[in-house]
XYZ file of N, CA, C and O in Angstrom:
836
model
N 23.665 -14.896 0.180
C 22.452 -15.482 1.092
C 22.627 -14.710 2.440
O 23.506 -14.906 3.064
N 21.567 -14.220 2.995
C 21.097 -13.693 4.160
C 19.783 -14.256 4.589
O 18.732 -13.339 4.261
N 19.785 -15.342 5.136
C 18.321 -15.735 5.571
C 18.307 -15.552 7.222
O 18.728 -16.247 7.824
N 17.196 -14.817 7.463
C 16.769 -14.543 8.869
C 15.215 -14.956 9.096
O 14.630 -14.337 9.689
N 14.873 -15.927 8.266
C 13.415 -16.347 8.163
C 12.858 -17.287 9.339
O 11.562 -17.344 9.300
N 13.753 -17.952 10.164
C 13.264 -18.653 11.116
C 13.983 -18.835 12.139
O 15.026 -18.131 12.448
N 13.480 -19.222 13.382
C 14.461 -19.377 14.613
C 15.612 -20.284 14.708
O 16.336 -19.992 15.489
N 15.784 -20.986 13.692
C 17.066 -21.709 13.448
C 18.356 -20.785 12.917
O 19.424 -21.540 12.847
N 18.139 -19.719 12.714
C 19.150 -18.772 11.843
C 20.537 -18.943 13.003
O 20.524 -19.049 14.058
N 21.389 -19.053 12.125
C 22.786 -19.020 12.660
C 23.442 -17.908 13.715
O 23.143 -16.924 13.246
N 23.683 -18.431 15.002
C 23.905 -17.225 15.978
C 22.771 -16.435 16.207
O 23.048 -15.282 16.853
N 21.599 -16.779 15.903
C 20.427 -15.993 16.104
C 20.318 -14.835 15.090
O 19.576 -13.818 15.455
N 21.108 -14.525 14.247
C 21.190 -13.497 13.465
C 20.636 -13.827 11.969
O 19.618 -13.512 11.505
N 21.388 -14.650 11.175
C 21.055 -15.108 9.815
C 22.167 -15.983 9.297
O 23.346 -16.171 9.636
N 21.675 -16.755 8.207
C 22.548 -17.916 7.630
C 23.084 -17.546 6.720
O 22.064 -16.652 5.908
N 24.143 -17.455 6.224
C 24.819 -16.760 5.075
C 25.434 -17.605 4.036
O 25.622 -17.148 2.873
N 25.749 -18.886 4.301
C 26.104 -19.888 3.293
C 24.867 -20.667 2.778
O 24.770 -20.962 1.592
N 24.418 -21.446 3.670
C 23.233 -22.310 3.560
C 22.568 -22.357 5.043
O 23.072 -22.243 5.843
N 21.296 -22.708 4.862
C 20.426 -22.768 5.887
C 20.703 -23.806 7.094
O 20.798 -24.891 6.266
N 20.838 -23.526 8.246
C 20.733 -24.597 9.218
C 19.653 -25.437 9.026
O 19.782 -26.689 9.356
N 18.490 -25.026 8.545
C 17.440 -25.865 8.140
C 17.528 -26.988 7.126
O 16.556 -27.497 6.865
N 18.242 -26.428 6.189
C 18.846 -27.396 5.035
C 18.348 -26.594 4.025
O 18.449 -27.224 2.713
N 17.967 -25.236 3.945
C 17.460 -24.228 2.736
C 18.822 -23.925 2.008
O 19.576 -23.769 2.662
N 18.655 -23.901 0.746
C 20.004 -23.417 -0.065
C 19.492 -22.259 -0.417
O 18.461 -21.644 -0.418
N 20.488 -21.413 -1.029
C 20.323 -19.819 -1.451
C 19.248 -19.767 -2.368
O 18.461 -18.781 -2.432
N 19.171 -20.665 -3.263
C 18.074 -20.688 -4.254
C 16.800 -20.615 -3.761
O 15.754 -19.680 -3.917
N 16.284 -21.671 -2.881
C 15.104 -21.654 -2.239
C 14.913 -20.436 -1.431
O 13.677 -19.642 -1.356
N 16.027 -19.912 -0.874
C 15.690 -18.735 0.027
C 15.450 -17.597 -0.615
O 14.473 -16.931 -0.524
N 16.120 -17.283 -1.805
C 15.595 -16.326 -2.733
C 14.397 -16.129 -3.303
O 13.581 -15.337 -3.190
N 13.828 -17.582 -3.580
C 12.363 -17.389 -3.938
C 11.304 -17.396 -2.706
O 10.425 -16.909 -2.907
N 11.738 -17.814 -1.739
C 11.050 -17.476 -0.488
C 10.843 -15.864 -0.134
O 9.832 -15.522 0.405
N 11.896 -15.719 -0.230
C 12.158 -13.991 0.231
C 11.240 -13.466 -0.966
O 10.618 -12.183 -0.527
N 11.332 -13.467 -2.190
C 10.517 -12.907 -3.191
C 9.031 -13.145 -2.866
O 8.168 -12.117 -3.053
N 8.569 -14.242 -2.420
C 7.392 -14.696 -2.476
C 6.811 -13.764 -1.182
O 5.615 -13.289 -1.255
N 7.532 -13.617 -0.056
C 7.166 -12.927 1.090
C 7.059 -11.326 0.543
O 5.726 -10.862 1.080
N 7.872 -10.776 -0.024
C 7.690 -9.449 -0.586
C 6.286 -9.290 -1.349
O 5.561 -8.388 -1.511
N 6.013 -10.355 -2.283
C 4.692 -10.247 -3.058
C 3.456 -10.385 -2.323
O 2.543 -9.844 -2.546
N 3.756 -11.272 -1.128
C 2.578 -11.460 -0.202
C 2.090 -10.323 0.589
O 1.197 -9.847 0.688
N 3.230 -9.226 0.875
C 2.897 -8.071 1.399
C 2.138 -7.207 0.445
O 1.177 -6.368 0.942
N 2.609 -7.292 -0.808
C 1.785 -6.308 -1.754
C 0.535 -6.664 -1.959
O -0.372 -5.963 -1.954
N 0.401 -7.781 -2.301
C -1.188 -8.583 -2.352
C -1.808 -8.111 -1.156
O -3.098 -7.808 -1.206
N -1.360 -8.489 0.042
C -2.108 -8.289 1.187
C -2.446 -6.552 1.174
O -3.646 -6.453 1.581
N -1.549 -5.785 0.864
C -1.980 -4.565 1.098
C -3.347 -3.950 -0.094
O -4.018 -3.192 0.381
N -2.975 -4.424 -1.290
C -4.218 -4.217 -1.839
C -5.507 -4.977 -1.631
O -6.519 -4.342 -1.885
N -5.334 -6.301 -1.198
C -6.627 -6.959 -0.887
C -7.413 -6.331 0.359
O -8.441 -6.151 0.650
N -6.321 -5.561 1.401
C -6.908 -4.647 2.801
C -7.755 -3.673 2.120
O -8.892 -3.469 2.506
N -7.266 -2.821 1.023
C -7.750 -1.536 0.867
C -9.148 -2.127 0.036
O -10.106 -1.218 -0.065
N -9.043 -2.878 -0.970
C -10.292 -3.609 -1.587
C -11.201 -3.965 -0.561
O -12.456 -3.659 -0.919
N -10.903 -4.723 0.450
C -11.638 -5.333 1.372
C -12.619 -4.052 2.254
O -13.824 -4.228 2.630
N -11.678 -2.977 2.550
C -12.250 -1.841 3.242
C -13.561 -1.429 2.399
O -14.298 -0.772 3.221
N -13.453 -1.480 0.953
C -14.469 -1.045 0.407
C -15.609 -1.870 -0.003
O -16.577 -1.673 -0.641
N -15.532 -3.274 0.583
C -16.640 -4.301 0.420
C -16.303 -5.037 -0.798
O -17.126 -6.143 -1.006
N -15.163 -5.171 -1.214
C -14.718 -6.217 -2.441
C -13.659 -7.227 -2.009
O -12.507 -6.736 -1.308
N -14.107 -8.314 -2.081
C -13.160 -9.527 -1.901
C -13.108 -10.474 -2.852
O -13.920 -10.369 -3.919
N -11.950 -11.254 -3.108
C -11.976 -12.476 -4.001
C -11.341 -13.743 -3.144
O -10.291 -13.607 -2.585
N -12.058 -14.702 -3.170
C -11.683 -15.963 -2.248
C -10.549 -16.463 -2.694
O -9.631 -17.137 -2.238
N -10.375 -16.546 -4.096
C -8.945 -16.900 -4.737
C -7.762 -16.229 -4.055
O -6.740 -16.707 -3.836
N -7.755 -14.717 -4.087
C -6.699 -14.117 -3.211
C -6.429 -14.344 -2.131
O -5.457 -14.848 -1.634
N -7.472 -14.622 -1.423
C -7.557 -14.755 0.129
C -6.854 -16.277 0.295
O -5.894 -16.138 1.419
N -7.277 -17.146 -0.493
C -6.670 -18.455 -0.427
C -5.228 -18.512 -0.779
O -4.525 -19.220 -0.099
N -4.879 -17.743 -1.853
C -3.313 -17.798 -2.102
C -2.706 -17.177 -0.873
O -1.623 -17.581 -0.626
N -3.178 -16.339 -0.256
C -2.318 -15.636 0.933
C -1.984 -16.549 1.863
O -0.859 -16.406 2.439
N -2.823 -17.292 2.315
C -2.890 -18.227 3.219
C -1.762 -19.416 2.627
O -1.123 -19.820 3.667
N -1.965 -19.767 1.495
C -1.082 -20.897 0.812
C 0.261 -20.382 0.822
O 1.160 -20.922 1.244
N 0.664 -19.329 0.340
C 1.919 -18.619 0.359
C 2.663 -18.311 1.344
O 3.759 -18.640 1.778
N 1.756 -17.833 2.351
C 2.279 -17.581 3.647
C 2.572 -19.178 4.530
O 3.880 -19.045 5.230
N 1.825 -19.993 4.401
C 2.228 -21.182 5.041
C 3.278 -22.022 4.507
O 3.887 -22.586 5.296
N 3.627 -21.896 3.238
C 4.718 -22.493 2.598
C 5.982 -21.695 3.158
O 7.110 -22.698 3.072
N 5.931 -20.581 3.691
C 7.265 -20.119 4.239
C 7.371 -20.197 5.852
O 8.650 -19.931 6.464
N 6.514 -20.963 6.417
C 6.583 -21.268 7.862
C 6.962 -22.416 8.212
O 7.103 -22.795 9.404
N 6.989 -23.120 7.221
C 7.145 -24.555 7.620
C 8.760 -25.087 6.915
O 8.808 -24.654 5.996
N 9.341 -26.132 7.546
C 10.711 -26.130 7.241
C 10.704 -27.710 6.703
O 11.795 -28.255 7.100
N 9.656 -27.993 6.023
C 9.618 -29.633 5.844
C 9.700 -29.735 4.249
O 10.034 -30.906 4.022
N 9.705 -28.748 3.341
C 9.373 -28.682 1.989
C 10.205 -27.647 1.339
O 9.719 -26.721 1.169
N 11.470 -28.043 0.897
C 12.250 -26.949 0.088
C 12.574 -27.082 -1.111
O 13.612 -27.095 -1.694
N 11.429 -27.621 -1.652
C 11.544 -28.448 -3.390
C 11.719 -26.666 -4.215
O 10.659 -26.075 -3.904
N 12.556 -26.610 -4.846
C 12.715 -25.374 -5.789
C 11.790 -25.320 -6.765
O 11.355 -24.147 -6.808
N 11.240 -26.301 -7.483
C 10.412 -26.073 -8.164
C 8.828 -25.657 -7.769
O 8.188 -25.072 -8.170
N 8.695 -26.002 -6.628
C 7.360 -25.638 -5.815
C 7.401 -24.258 -5.804
O 6.550 -23.729 -5.907
N 8.370 -23.661 -5.276
C 8.660 -22.320 -4.827
C 8.616 -21.388 -6.213
O 8.255 -20.406 -6.070
N 9.243 -21.971 -7.258
C 8.930 -21.334 -8.413
C 7.733 -21.202 -8.753
O 7.214 -20.004 -9.363
N 6.916 -22.219 -8.726
C 5.301 -22.323 -9.295
C 4.745 -21.366 -8.207
O 3.815 -20.676 -8.770
N 4.980 -21.396 -6.797
C 4.432 -20.219 -5.981
C 4.736 -18.814 -6.310
O 3.704 -17.862 -6.324
N 5.876 -18.647 -6.917
C 6.304 -17.359 -7.282
C 5.565 -16.856 -8.306
O 4.896 -15.846 -8.617
N 5.214 -17.545 -9.366
C 4.606 -17.348 -10.747
C 3.243 -17.282 -10.281
O 2.552 -16.166 -10.724
N 2.646 -18.061 -9.403
C 1.243 -18.086 -9.170
C 1.085 -16.632 -8.301
O -0.085 -15.677 -8.465
N 2.102 -15.949 -7.283
C 1.957 -14.791 -7.028
C 1.701 -13.544 -7.909
O 1.167 -12.683 -7.739
N 2.619 -13.837 -9.081
C 2.664 -12.673 -10.055
C 1.014 -12.551 -10.459
O 0.442 -11.664 -10.899
N 0.432 -13.998 -10.949
C -0.814 -14.052 -11.298
C -2.156 -13.302 -10.258
O -2.836 -12.669 -10.801
N -1.732 -13.672 -9.085
C -2.501 -13.229 -8.057
C -2.584 -11.531 -7.887
O -3.273 -10.832 -7.713
N -1.315 -10.981 -8.079
C -1.052 -9.744 -8.122
C -1.867 -9.050 -8.948
O -2.482 -8.072 -8.903
N -1.962 -9.680 -10.231
C -2.743 -9.036 -11.442
C -4.418 -8.813 -11.101
O -5.052 -8.011 -11.203
N -4.472 -10.149 -10.366
C -5.944 -10.182 -10.043
C -6.256 -9.212 -8.846
O -7.377 -8.680 -8.959
N -5.604 -9.041 -8.153
C -5.870 -8.239 -6.796
C -5.805 -6.790 -7.310
O -6.717 -5.909 -6.780
N -4.784 -6.592 -7.934
C -4.769 -4.975 -8.613
C -6.114 -4.676 -9.294
O -6.769 -3.705 -9.269
N -6.802 -5.675 -10.185
C -8.046 -5.522 -10.745
C -9.129 -5.274 -9.905
O -10.228 -4.607 -9.973
N -9.000 -6.152 -8.666
C -10.088 -6.170 -7.887
C -10.150 -4.597 -7.176
O -11.173 -4.066 -7.065
N -9.021 -3.958 -6.963
C -9.023 -2.899 -6.110
C -9.244 -1.880 -7.257
O -9.931 -0.755 -6.988
N -9.064 -1.897 -8.566
C -9.316 -0.867 -9.555
C -10.886 -0.669 -9.593
O -11.544 0.385 -9.661
N -11.372 -1.883 -9.690
C -13.003 -2.358 -9.536
C -13.577 -1.399 -8.431
O -14.550 -0.797 -8.589
N -12.925 -1.877 -7.219
C -13.627 -1.296 -5.915
C -13.408 0.123 -6.137
O -14.563 1.076 -5.763
N -12.363 0.978 -6.411
C -12.178 2.185 -6.579
C -13.167 2.858 -7.457
O -13.897 3.740 -7.202
N -13.390 2.309 -8.924
C -14.035 3.003 -9.874
C -15.611 2.857 -9.683
O -16.410 4.009 -9.500
N -15.990 1.572 -8.972
C -17.420 1.477 -8.712
C -17.828 2.473 -7.322
O -18.975 2.551 -7.148
N -16.583 2.615 -6.548
C -17.084 3.714 -5.100
C -17.056 5.036 -5.427
O -17.995 5.850 -5.152
N -15.867 5.434 -6.432
C -15.634 6.954 -6.550
C -16.014 7.260 -7.907
O -15.785 8.402 -8.294
N -16.159 6.445 -8.985
C -16.583 6.725 -10.362
C -15.236 6.672 -11.297
O -14.162 6.401 -10.537
N -15.748 6.598 -12.501
C -14.510 6.297 -13.275
C -13.583 7.466 -13.430
O -14.025 8.846 -13.492
N -12.216 7.370 -13.378
C -11.420 8.398 -13.367
C -11.535 9.383 -14.730
O -11.931 8.750 -15.793
N -11.413 10.499 -14.239
C -11.463 11.838 -15.610
C -10.345 12.598 -15.551
O -9.647 12.790 -14.466
N -9.820 13.138 -16.641
C -8.907 13.948 -16.805
C -9.251 15.220 -15.888
O -10.147 15.877 -16.174
N -8.494 15.649 -15.017
C -8.617 16.813 -14.309
C -7.438 17.787 -14.036
O -6.355 17.380 -14.366
N -7.782 19.141 -13.938
C -6.750 20.008 -13.544
C -6.616 20.207 -12.146
O -7.450 20.035 -11.478
N -5.366 19.913 -11.841
C -4.742 19.876 -10.366
C -3.839 21.195 -9.997
O -2.950 21.200 -10.421
N -4.362 21.971 -8.892
C -3.754 23.352 -8.741
C -2.520 22.609 -7.700
O -2.497 21.567 -7.167
N -1.210 23.309 -7.982
C -0.139 23.125 -6.939
C 0.077 24.508 -6.118
O -0.488 25.445 -6.505
N 0.746 24.214 -5.074
C 0.852 25.229 -4.146
C -0.167 25.336 -3.097
O -1.066 24.671 -3.145
N -0.185 26.366 -2.173
C -1.166 26.428 -1.111
C -2.106 27.265 -1.542
O -1.901 28.525 -2.071
N -3.470 27.392 -0.508
C -4.283 28.468 -0.532
C -4.469 29.126 0.906
O -3.875 28.446 1.689
N -4.962 29.920 1.221
C -4.956 30.559 2.381
C -5.722 29.809 3.216
O -6.956 29.408 2.816
N -5.236 29.612 4.402
C -6.381 29.000 5.749
C -5.107 27.742 6.014
O -4.294 27.290 5.373
N -6.059 27.123 7.165
C -5.131 25.832 7.658
C -5.455 24.620 6.555
O -6.561 24.801 5.885
N -4.472 23.805 6.381
C -4.763 22.641 5.610
C -4.172 21.302 6.065
O -3.453 21.289 7.250
N -4.605 20.238 5.775
C -3.943 18.920 5.785
C -3.301 18.324 4.450
O -3.974 18.172 3.432
N -2.163 17.757 4.848
C -1.482 17.047 3.601
C -1.689 15.768 3.541
O -1.440 15.082 4.825
N -2.214 15.015 2.672
C -2.266 13.595 2.951
C -1.552 12.790 1.831
O -1.430 13.228 0.655
N -0.843 11.867 2.283
C -0.136 10.887 1.362
C -0.557 9.183 1.828
O -1.445 9.051 2.533
N 0.031 8.570 0.697
C -0.454 6.927 0.915
C -1.012 6.634 -0.240
O -1.249 7.093 -1.281
N -2.177 5.807 0.001
C -2.960 5.025 -0.707
C -4.314 4.709 -0.694
O -5.131 4.131 -1.541
N -4.715 5.098 0.641
C -6.095 4.657 0.865
C -7.028 5.627 0.746
O -7.542 6.780 1.292
N -8.071 5.447 -0.355
C -8.772 6.246 -1.135
C -10.152 6.557 0.122
O -10.621 7.730 0.161
N -10.380 5.281 0.625
C -11.580 5.406 1.451
C -11.327 6.336 2.657
O -12.248 7.052 3.188
N -10.043 6.192 3.355
C -9.609 6.933 4.429
C -9.615 8.445 3.891
O -9.921 9.499 4.669
N -9.119 8.753 2.716
C -9.268 10.282 2.104
C -10.745 10.692 2.027
O -11.021 11.905 2.538
N -11.602 9.715 1.512
C -13.068 10.184 1.315
C -13.495 10.502 2.876
O -14.165 11.454 2.988
N -13.270 9.690 3.874
C -13.667 9.969 5.175
C -13.319 11.257 5.837
O -14.181 12.174 6.352
N -11.876 11.616 5.559
C -11.262 12.761 5.895
C -11.949 14.003 5.109
O -12.420 15.084 6.005
N -12.377 14.094 3.953
C -12.882 14.786 3.194
C -14.327 15.247 3.783
O -14.755 16.308 3.997
N -15.055 14.044 3.850
C -16.437 14.211 4.446
C -16.447 14.741 5.715
O -17.451 15.581 6.088
N -15.438 14.472 6.689
C -15.643 14.942 8.029
C -15.076 16.462 8.252
O -15.498 16.862 9.208
N -14.400 16.876 7.252
C -13.746 18.328 7.226
C -14.687 19.165 6.433
O -14.275 20.347 6.362
N -15.733 18.793 5.631
C -16.309 19.674 4.876
C -17.024 20.751 5.591
O -17.549 20.553 6.510
N -17.006 22.077 4.887
C -17.536 23.012 5.531
C -16.745 23.695 6.870
O -17.555 24.363 7.515
N -15.387 23.125 7.240
C -14.946 23.493 8.269
C -14.059 24.600 8.260
O -13.100 24.784 9.005
N -13.568 24.849 6.796
C -12.469 25.780 6.567
C -11.299 25.292 6.541
O -10.164 25.931 6.765
N -11.118 24.029 6.537
C -9.857 23.100 6.149
C -9.743 22.846 4.867
O -10.395 21.933 4.237
N -8.493 23.258 4.408
C -8.149 22.727 3.073
C -7.177 21.375 3.165
O -6.417 21.229 3.878
N -7.524 20.570 1.911
C -7.029 19.239 2.067
C -6.049 19.279 0.767
O -6.593 19.521 -0.333
N -5.031 18.968 0.939
C -4.060 18.442 -0.299
C -3.434 17.068 -0.286
O -2.953 16.754 0.717
N -3.243 16.724 -1.511
C -2.540 15.370 -1.741
C -1.254 15.682 -1.692
O -0.676 16.821 -2.243
N -0.482 14.549 -1.423
C 0.871 14.632 -1.775
C 1.448 13.483 -2.340
O 1.004 12.332 -2.117
N 2.002 13.328 -3.558
C 2.960 12.326 -4.306
C 2.013 11.260 -4.560
O 1.074 11.355 -5.641
N 2.101 10.326 -4.017
C 1.147 8.864 -4.562
C -0.341 9.024 -4.348
O -1.098 8.601 -4.993
N -0.613 9.960 -3.701
C -2.293 10.411 -3.436
C -2.580 11.461 -4.720
O -3.916 11.856 -4.752
N -1.851 11.628 -5.537
C -2.268 12.551 -6.534
C -3.369 12.207 -7.395
O -4.393 12.814 -7.671
N -3.363 10.814 -7.826
C -4.711 10.360 -8.513
C -5.755 10.486 -7.793
O -6.854 10.090 -8.946
N -5.877 10.820 -6.596
C -7.305 10.635 -6.064
C -8.144 11.829 -6.809
O -9.384 11.727 -6.891
N -7.278 12.817 -7.292
C -8.229 14.131 -7.774
C -9.133 13.536 -9.107
O -9.851 14.368 -9.313
N -8.632 12.282 -9.671
C -9.236 11.986 -10.870
C -10.662 11.456 -10.556
O -11.474 11.162 -11.550
N -10.928 11.178 -9.634
C -11.852 10.324 -9.100
C -13.294 11.248 -8.943
O -13.124 12.158 -7.905
N -14.377 11.282 -9.616
C -15.402 12.036 -9.457
C -15.820 12.367 -8.141
O -16.173 13.760 -7.708
N -16.091 11.225 -7.593
C -16.573 11.650 -5.986
C -15.621 12.226 -4.879
O -16.216 12.858 -4.104
N -14.450 12.102 -5.130
C -13.429 12.952 -4.316
C -13.178 14.137 -4.952
O -13.246 15.270 -4.072
N -13.165 14.364 -6.371
C -13.142 15.640 -6.898
C -13.949 16.532 -6.562
O -13.823 18.035 -6.462
N -15.324 15.991 -6.245
C -16.595 16.868 -5.890
C -16.466 17.878 -4.488
O -17.075 18.809 -4.446
N -15.449 17.343 -3.697
C -15.239 18.160 -2.442
C -14.479 19.398 -2.840
O -13.304 19.332 -3.298
N -14.958 20.513 -2.885
C -14.516 21.751 -2.860
C -13.255 22.141 -2.192
O -12.322 22.703 -2.577
N -13.166 21.513 -0.809
C -11.736 21.621 -0.113
C -10.714 20.664 -0.232
O -9.718 20.700 0.103
N -10.971 20.060 -1.382
C -9.888 18.909 -1.941
C -9.007 20.314 -2.846
O -9.417 20.181 -4.008
N -7.888 20.754 -2.377
C -7.640 22.011 -3.146
C -6.454 21.711 -4.139
O -6.523 22.655 -5.257
N -5.612 20.713 -4.165
C -4.562 20.565 -5.155
C -3.556 19.796 -4.421
O -3.953 18.753 -3.626
N -2.399 19.626 -5.127
C -1.371 18.633 -4.768
C 0.028 19.330 -4.211
O 0.130 20.297 -5.162
N 0.677 18.763 -3.310
C 1.955 19.550 -3.135
C 3.009 18.505 -3.000
O 2.842 17.211 -2.859
N 4.188 18.994 -3.539
C 5.618 18.242 -3.417
C 5.798 17.231 -4.539
O 5.154 17.111 -5.520
N 6.724 16.765 -4.129
C 7.529 15.691 -5.104
C 7.262 14.079 -4.731
O 6.101 13.658 -4.425
N 8.436 13.542 -4.411
C 8.426 12.432 -3.826
C 7.878 11.921 -2.339
O 7.990 12.884 -1.604
N 7.452 10.761 -2.151
C 6.793 10.475 -0.864
C 7.995 10.746 0.307
O 7.695 11.251 1.315
N 9.130 10.633 -0.257
C 10.365 10.598 0.806
C 10.522 12.236 1.312
O 11.035 12.348 2.249
N 9.776 13.247 0.592
C 10.001 14.380 0.929
C 8.785 15.228 1.433
O 8.471 16.438 1.624
N 7.835 14.299 2.079
C 6.515 14.682 2.576
C 6.853 15.465 3.760
O 6.211 16.815 3.914
N 7.813 15.225 4.827
C 7.872 16.111 5.828
C 8.385 17.476 5.335
O 7.630 18.398 5.998
N 9.465 17.624 4.685
C 9.938 18.954 4.524
C 8.767 19.658 3.646
O 8.482 20.982 3.538
N 8.078 18.847 2.762
C 7.310 19.799 1.674
C 5.953 20.064 2.638
O 5.523 21.183 2.422
N 5.600 19.194 3.510
C 4.506 19.698 4.303
C 4.734 20.795 5.208
O 3.923 21.810 5.529
N 5.898 20.946 5.727
C 6.176 21.847 6.550
C 6.795 23.224 5.766
O 6.818 24.395 6.654
N 6.554 23.404 4.702
C 7.071 24.512 3.821
C 6.060 25.412 3.663
O 6.175 26.613 3.162
N 4.874 25.207 4.084
C 3.849 26.271 3.981
C 2.278 25.820 4.400
O 1.579 26.558 4.142
N 2.155 24.705 4.995
C 0.835 24.559 5.373
C 0.588 24.586 6.652
O 1.392 23.585 7.589
N -0.220 25.148 7.433
C -0.410 25.384 8.775
C -1.203 24.261 9.237
O -2.628 24.451 9.542
N -0.700 23.141 9.370
C -1.785 21.907 9.802
C -0.771 20.525 9.787
O 0.009 20.406 9.500
N -1.645 19.396 10.244
C -1.032 18.053 10.175
C -0.897 17.575 8.681
O -1.366 17.775 7.816
N 0.074 16.500 8.772
C 0.008 15.738 7.600
C -0.271 14.269 7.980
O 0.042 13.929 9.001
N -1.010 13.539 7.078
C -1.731 12.443 7.536
C -1.145 11.135 6.518
O -1.349 11.636 5.244
N -0.819 10.080 6.863
C -0.044 8.967 6.009
C -1.279 8.058 6.109
O -1.815 7.460 7.045
N -1.835 7.918 4.810
C -2.849 6.952 4.662
C -2.491 5.803 3.760
O -2.620 5.556 2.618
N -1.536 5.314 4.317
C -0.740 4.056 3.671
C 0.188 3.364 4.792
O 0.074 3.345 5.728
N 0.935 2.412 3.978
C 1.755 1.465 4.709
C 3.190 1.691 4.872
O 3.872 1.123 5.168
N 3.493 3.072 4.378
C 4.931 3.460 4.488
C 4.866 4.790 5.203
O 4.009 5.507 5.209
N 6.191 5.084 5.698
C 6.619 6.385 6.270
C 7.448 6.870 5.584
O 8.557 6.355 5.199
N 7.473 8.243 5.475
C 8.525 9.183 4.889
C 9.546 9.005 5.450
O 9.724 8.997 6.600
N 10.786 8.892 4.520
C 12.066 8.513 4.926
C 12.523 9.522 6.327
O 12.667 10.817 5.815
N 13.044 8.832 7.254
C 13.529 9.902 8.276
C 12.727 10.728 9.208
O 12.954 11.493 9.858
N 11.078 10.324 8.911
C 10.370 11.289 9.501
C 9.970 10.521 10.707
O 10.315 9.504 11.057
N 9.190 11.427 11.620
C 8.845 11.026 13.102
C 7.619 10.271 12.668
O 6.898 10.327 11.590
N 7.010 9.744 13.883
C 5.566 9.359 13.671
C 4.611 10.602 13.087
O 4.656 11.430 13.795
N 3.727 9.992 12.089
C 2.932 11.060 11.516
C 1.876 11.636 12.582
O 1.375 11.132 13.385
N 1.616 13.020 12.412
C 0.565 13.662 13.145
C -0.731 13.479 12.837
O -0.943 13.537 11.650
N -1.654 12.779 13.495
C -2.815 12.487 13.123
C -3.936 13.263 13.636
O -3.955 13.994 14.779
N -5.351 13.699 13.123
C -6.353 14.213 13.550
C -6.702 13.738 14.892
O -6.914 12.513 14.838
């Protein structure tokens, strides 16, 4: 057990055997898992909301789940087990919401050939998950002689017809998202833009337009 979820943590660091607040290791583990689930649900819900898609049940569960971890009055094991199961159901619901938002906004995905390597000219390497931000980047750089490349997790963007229609969306570079910095520096004269909630391991703050 390593619980640092509240202001009562032992020595101001963490409780390692049992919580000062009365929480046991099993409840702590379920709360920790619930918090990670809420982060993922929030990320998907945020990207869907950017495109105008929401689900009141998803929003309500985010509030319910977060509130359950903020109070120190109810450490019922069964309650947190049920909340974790509900988190799984909500995850499926929000993933479907985001899929619908993407398809109805950018078109049904189609198999396409995606070039690898670079083309002559300045370029921008884009990683992350935010298709709306990628679309805005493509729209604002259209006709300006700037090539745009996806990296790692952004590769599926090429399959959406509305994004694939931009001729300066040139291809995909690199391997894992952790390799963004060296991959981008290997041959693209231009910035790398992170359109998501993670940063390449060991990288500095991303350079933005």
